[in-house]
Amino acid sequence: MATTVAPAPRSRSKLAPRAYYWFVWPAVIAFAAFHTLPVIIGVFFSFTNYAGYGTWDFVGMANYVNIFRDDRVLQAYTFSFLFAIVATVLTNAISLAIALGLNAKIRARNFWRGVYFVPYILAVLVVGYVFQFLFSNSLPKILSGIPLFRDNILTNPDWAWTAIVVLAVWQACAFSIIIYLAGLQTIPVDIYEAASIDGATPARQFRSITFPLISAFFTINVVLSLKGFLQVFDPIIALTNGGPGTSTESVTMLIFRGGFTGGEFAYQTANAVIFFIVITIVSLLQFRVLQRREADF
């Protein structure tokens, strides 16, 4: 009697990729339509004299050459880098110190962790206008004896940037604290107990145990902080709007103003391409230097 052999069931491993594609392709298409395609179109227009309206002609590399001759662009890059460096240093120093405190055995620890995360979920512009009121109205009355704060610091071309740093750092610390807390919680308590038995002071424990073991989290925070601060926009809009004059005008603000309201669409698109390349190079250099430092620990 002949027996029929039932067909072997189809392997899940062969069916799984098809299911993955149904989830992946819509995201890929959406990303290409709303990100990659506009970027390609922007790069194309950076080689033209398009003003954002009307006709246009190809001008080759003229926009890129003129950017390096534009004093206003160079001033914006200088401000952006100085601001980003100062804000990155302050953010990581303050965040690490607060994270160490929140990681200790204190009362209502979860409550305080939630409190310190609140600035991250607030709208930058709303908080910025609150800070603007404080700097322009409250501080001149409270600190009237200090010449720097007696007048509105936001109108001082030499010191207005410090107010922007205060706002940016205050809000950025919230996210950095969470990253550092995640890193601190990966360190076994036994290591600290052994170090205490050997007579290591808290400062020595931080230098020899804590910081080396969270160096990867330090790398992430520094790279993200510098990248984010280089693209600062909202705090400047809320506090100074780029003033006094152009003393607090960042690269992103210059691109926005010139590209969308100043009839320099192609010119500022070329500026945006250069800025993208600069940020990419800076981020890669940071990763290379900081990861090499991690390996030395």
Coordinates of C-alpha atoms in Angstrom, one line a residue:
M1 CA 0.0 0.0 0.0
A2 CA 1.5 3.3 -1.0
T3 CA 1.9 5.9 1.6
T4 CA 1.7 9.6 1.0
V5 CA 4.3 11.8 2.5
A6 CA 3.0 15.1 3.9
P7 CA 4.8 18.2 2.7
A8 CA 7.3 19.5 5.1
P9 CA 6.2 22.6 7.0
R10 CA 7.7 25.8 5.7
S11 CA 10.6 26.9 7.8
R12 CA 10.0 29.9 10.0
S13 CA 13.4 31.2 9.2
K14 CA 12.3 31.6 5.6
L15 CA 9.0 33.3 6.5
A16 CA 10.5 35.7 9.1
P17 CA 12.4 37.9 6.7
R18 CA 9.2 38.7 4.7
A19 CA 7.4 39.8 7.8
Y20 CA 10.4 42.0 8.7
Y21 CA 10.3 43.7 5.3
W22 CA 6.6 44.6 5.8
F23 CA 7.7 46.5 9.0
V24 CA 11.0 47.9 7.6
W25 CA 10.0 49.1 4.2
P26 CA 7.4 51.7 5.2
A27 CA 9.9 53.3 7.6
V28 CA 12.5 53.3 4.9
I29 CA 10.2 54.9 2.4
A30 CA 9.0 57.5 4.8
F31 CA 12.6 58.3 5.8
A32 CA 13.7 58.6 2.2
A33 CA 10.7 60.8 1.3
F34 CA 10.9 63.2 4.2
H35 CA 14.7 63.2 4.9
T36 CA 17.0 61.8 2.2
L37 CA 15.1 63.3 -0.8
P38 CA 14.9 66.8 0.7
V39 CA 18.6 66.6 1.5
I40 CA 19.5 65.6 -2.0
I41 CA 17.3 68.5 -3.4
G42 CA 19.0 70.9 -1.0
V43 CA 22.5 69.9 -2.1
F44 CA 21.4 70.3 -5.7
F45 CA 20.2 73.9 -5.0
S46 CA 23.4 74.7 -3.2
F47 CA 25.1 74.9 -6.6
T48 CA 22.5 77.4 -7.9
N49 CA 21.6 81.0 -7.2
Y50 CA 18.0 80.1 -6.2
A51 CA 16.6 82.7 -3.8
G52 CA 13.7 80.5 -2.7
Y53 CA 11.4 81.8 -5.4
G54 CA 11.5 82.6 -9.1
T55 CA 14.0 81.3 -11.5
W56 CA 17.6 80.0 -10.9
D57 CA 20.8 79.3 -12.6
F58 CA 23.8 77.1 -11.9
V59 CA 26.7 78.9 -10.2
G60 CA 28.9 76.0 -9.5
M61 CA 31.0 76.3 -6.3
A62 CA 30.5 80.0 -6.0
N63 CA 28.3 79.7 -2.9
Y64 CA 30.8 77.5 -1.1
V65 CA 33.7 79.9 -1.9
N66 CA 31.7 82.9 -0.8
I67 CA 30.9 81.4 2.5
F68 CA 34.5 81.3 3.5
R69 CA 34.8 85.0 2.7
D70 CA 31.7 86.0 4.6
D71 CA 32.6 87.6 7.9
R72 CA 29.1 87.1 9.3
V73 CA 29.3 83.4 8.6
L74 CA 32.7 83.1 10.2
Q75 CA 31.4 85.0 13.3
A76 CA 28.4 82.6 13.6
Y77 CA 30.7 79.6 13.4
T78 CA 33.0 81.1 16.1
F79 CA 30.1 81.9 18.4
S80 CA 28.6 78.4 17.9
F81 CA 31.8 76.6 18.7
L82 CA 32.7 78.7 21.7
F83 CA 29.2 78.4 23.0
A84 CA 29.1 74.6 22.4
I85 CA 32.5 74.0 24.2
V86 CA 31.6 76.0 27.3
A87 CA 28.1 74.5 27.5
T88 CA 29.4 71.0 27.0
V89 CA 31.9 71.3 29.7
L90 CA 29.4 72.8 32.2
T91 CA 26.7 70.3 31.3
N92 CA 28.8 67.2 31.8
A93 CA 30.5 68.5 35.0
I94 CA 27.2 69.5 36.6
S95 CA 25.3 66.4 35.4
L96 CA 28.0 64.0 36.7
A97 CA 28.0 65.7 40.1
I98 CA 24.2 65.6 40.4
A99 CA 24.1 62.0 39.2
L100 CA 26.6 61.0 41.8
G101 CA 24.4 62.6 44.5
L102 CA 21.2 61.0 43.1
N103 CA 22.9 57.6 43.0
A104 CA 23.8 57.7 46.7
K105 CA 21.5 56.4 49.4
I106 CA 19.4 59.5 50.1
R107 CA 15.8 60.0 51.1
A108 CA 13.2 60.3 48.4
R109 CA 15.8 59.4 45.8
N110 CA 13.3 58.5 43.1
F111 CA 11.4 61.8 43.7
W112 CA 14.5 63.9 43.2
R113 CA 15.4 61.9 40.1
G114 CA 12.0 62.9 38.7
V115 CA 12.5 66.5 39.7
Y116 CA 15.8 66.8 37.9
F117 CA 14.3 65.3 34.7
V118 CA 11.5 67.8 34.5
P119 CA 13.5 70.4 32.5
Y120 CA 13.9 67.9 29.7
I121 CA 10.2 67.6 29.1
L122 CA 9.4 71.3 29.1
A123 CA 9.2 73.3 25.9
V124 CA 12.4 75.2 25.3
L125 CA 10.7 78.3 24.0
V126 CA 8.2 78.5 26.9
V127 CA 11.1 78.1 29.5
G128 CA 13.1 80.5 27.4
Y129 CA 10.6 83.3 27.8
V130 CA 10.5 82.7 31.5
F131 CA 14.3 83.0 31.7
Q132 CA 14.1 86.1 29.5
F133 CA 11.8 87.7 32.1
L134 CA 14.2 86.7 34.9
F135 CA 17.2 88.2 33.1
S136 CA 15.6 91.4 31.9
N137 CA 13.3 92.2 34.9
S138 CA 14.0 90.2 38.0
L139 CA 17.8 90.0 38.2
P140 CA 18.3 93.8 37.6
K141 CA 16.2 94.4 40.7
I142 CA 17.5 91.6 42.9
L143 CA 21.2 92.1 42.0
S144 CA 21.2 95.8 41.4
G145 CA 24.4 96.2 43.3
I146 CA 26.3 94.2 40.7
P147 CA 27.1 96.3 37.6
L148 CA 26.8 93.3 35.3
F149 CA 23.3 92.5 36.3
R150 CA 22.2 96.1 37.1
D151 CA 21.2 96.5 33.5
N152 CA 19.6 93.9 31.3
I153 CA 22.4 91.3 30.6
L154 CA 20.6 90.3 27.4
T155 CA 21.4 93.7 25.9
N156 CA 25.1 93.4 26.6
P157 CA 26.9 92.2 23.5
D158 CA 29.8 90.9 25.5
W159 CA 27.8 88.9 28.1
A160 CA 24.5 88.1 26.5
W161 CA 25.8 84.6 25.5
T162 CA 26.2 83.6 29.2
A163 CA 22.5 83.9 29.7
I164 CA 22.0 81.5 26.7
V165 CA 24.5 79.1 28.3
V166 CA 22.6 79.1 31.6
L167 CA 19.3 78.2 29.9
A168 CA 20.8 75.6 27.6
V169 CA 22.8 73.9 30.3
W170 CA 19.9 74.0 32.7
Q171 CA 17.8 72.0 30.3
A172 CA 20.5 69.8 28.9
C173 CA 21.6 68.6 32.3
A174 CA 18.3 66.6 32.7
F175 CA 19.1 64.1 29.9
S176 CA 22.8 63.9 30.8
I177 CA 21.9 63.1 34.4
I178 CA 19.8 60.1 33.2
I179 CA 22.7 58.8 31.1
Y180 CA 25.2 59.1 33.9
L181 CA 22.8 57.5 36.4
A182 CA 22.4 54.5 34.0
G183 CA 26.2 54.2 33.9
L184 CA 26.6 54.5 37.7
Q185 CA 24.1 51.7 38.3
T186 CA 26.1 49.3 36.2
I187 CA 29.0 49.4 38.7
P188 CA 28.9 46.6 41.3
V189 CA 28.7 47.7 44.9
D190 CA 31.3 45.1 45.9
I191 CA 34.0 47.1 44.1
Y192 CA 33.4 50.1 46.3
E193 CA 33.3 47.9 49.4
A194 CA 36.6 46.3 48.6
A195 CA 38.1 49.8 47.8
S196 CA 36.9 51.1 51.2
I197 CA 38.5 48.2 53.0
D198 CA 41.8 49.0 51.3
G199 CA 41.5 52.6 52.5
A200 CA 40.6 54.3 49.3
T201 CA 39.1 57.8 49.8
P202 CA 35.9 58.8 47.9
A203 CA 38.0 61.0 45.6
R204 CA 40.4 58.1 44.9
Q205 CA 37.4 55.8 44.3
F206 CA 36.0 58.3 41.8
R207 CA 39.3 58.5 39.9
S208 CA 40.2 54.9 39.9
I209 CA 36.7 53.2 39.8
T210 CA 33.8 55.4 39.0
F211 CA 35.0 57.5 36.1
P212 CA 36.9 54.7 34.3
L213 CA 33.8 52.4 34.5
I214 CA 31.4 55.0 33.1
S215 CA 33.8 56.3 30.5
A216 CA 31.6 54.9 27.7
F217 CA 28.6 56.9 29.1
F218 CA 30.9 60.0 29.3
T219 CA 31.7 59.6 25.7
I220 CA 28.1 59.4 24.7
N221 CA 27.2 62.5 26.7
V222 CA 30.0 64.6 25.4
V223 CA 29.4 63.7 21.8
L224 CA 25.6 64.3 22.1
S225 CA 26.1 67.5 24.1
L226 CA 28.6 69.1 21.7
K227 CA 26.5 68.1 18.6
G228 CA 23.3 69.5 20.2
F229 CA 24.9 72.7 21.4
L230 CA 26.5 73.4 18.0
Q231 CA 23.0 73.4 16.6
V232 CA 21.6 75.8 19.3
F233 CA 18.6 77.7 18.1
D234 CA 15.6 77.8 20.4
P235 CA 17.3 79.3 23.5
I236 CA 18.7 82.1 21.3
I237 CA 15.3 82.8 19.8
A238 CA 13.7 83.0 23.2
L239 CA 16.4 85.1 24.9
T240 CA 18.2 87.4 22.4
N241 CA 16.9 86.6 18.9
G242 CA 20.6 86.7 17.8
G243 CA 21.3 90.1 19.3
P244 CA 22.5 92.5 20.4
G245 CA 23.3 93.0 16.7
T246 CA 24.6 89.6 15.6
S247 CA 26.7 88.9 18.7
T248 CA 24.7 85.8 19.6
E249 CA 23.8 84.6 16.2
S250 CA 24.5 80.9 15.7
V251 CA 25.0 79.0 12.5
T252 CA 21.5 77.5 12.6
M253 CA 19.9 80.8 13.2
L254 CA 21.9 82.4 10.3
I255 CA 20.8 79.5 8.0
F256 CA 17.2 79.9 9.0
R257 CA 17.1 83.7 8.7
G258 CA 19.0 83.9 5.4
G259 CA 17.5 80.8 3.8
F260 CA 13.8 81.4 4.7
T261 CA 13.4 85.1 5.1
G262 CA 16.5 86.7 3.5
G263 CA 16.3 85.5 -0.1
E264 CA 19.5 83.4 0.4
F265 CA 18.1 79.9 0.0
A266 CA 20.8 78.5 -2.1
Y267 CA 23.6 80.3 -0.3
Q268 CA 22.4 79.2 3.1
T269 CA 21.8 75.7 1.8
A270 CA 25.5 75.5 0.9
N271 CA 26.2 76.8 4.4
A272 CA 24.0 74.0 5.8
V273 CA 26.0 71.4 3.8
I274 CA 29.3 72.7 5.2
F275 CA 27.8 72.7 8.7
F276 CA 26.7 69.1 8.3
I277 CA 30.2 68.1 7.2
V278 CA 31.8 70.0 10.1
I279 CA 29.5 68.4 12.7
T280 CA 30.1 65.0 11.3
I281 CA 33.9 65.4 11.4
V282 CA 33.8 66.8 14.9
S283 CA 31.6 63.9 16.1
L284 CA 33.9 61.3 14.5
L285 CA 37.0 62.9 16.0
Q286 CA 35.3 62.9 19.4
F287 CA 34.5 59.3 19.2
R288 CA 38.0 58.4 18.1
V289 CA 39.7 60.4 20.9
L290 CA 37.3 59.5 23.7
Q291 CA 37.1 55.8 22.8
R292 CA 40.9 55.6 22.7
R293 CA 40.9 57.1 26.1
E294 CA 38.4 54.4 27.2
A295 CA 40.8 51.8 26.1
D296 CA 43.6 53.3 28.2
F297 CA 41.6 52.9 31.4

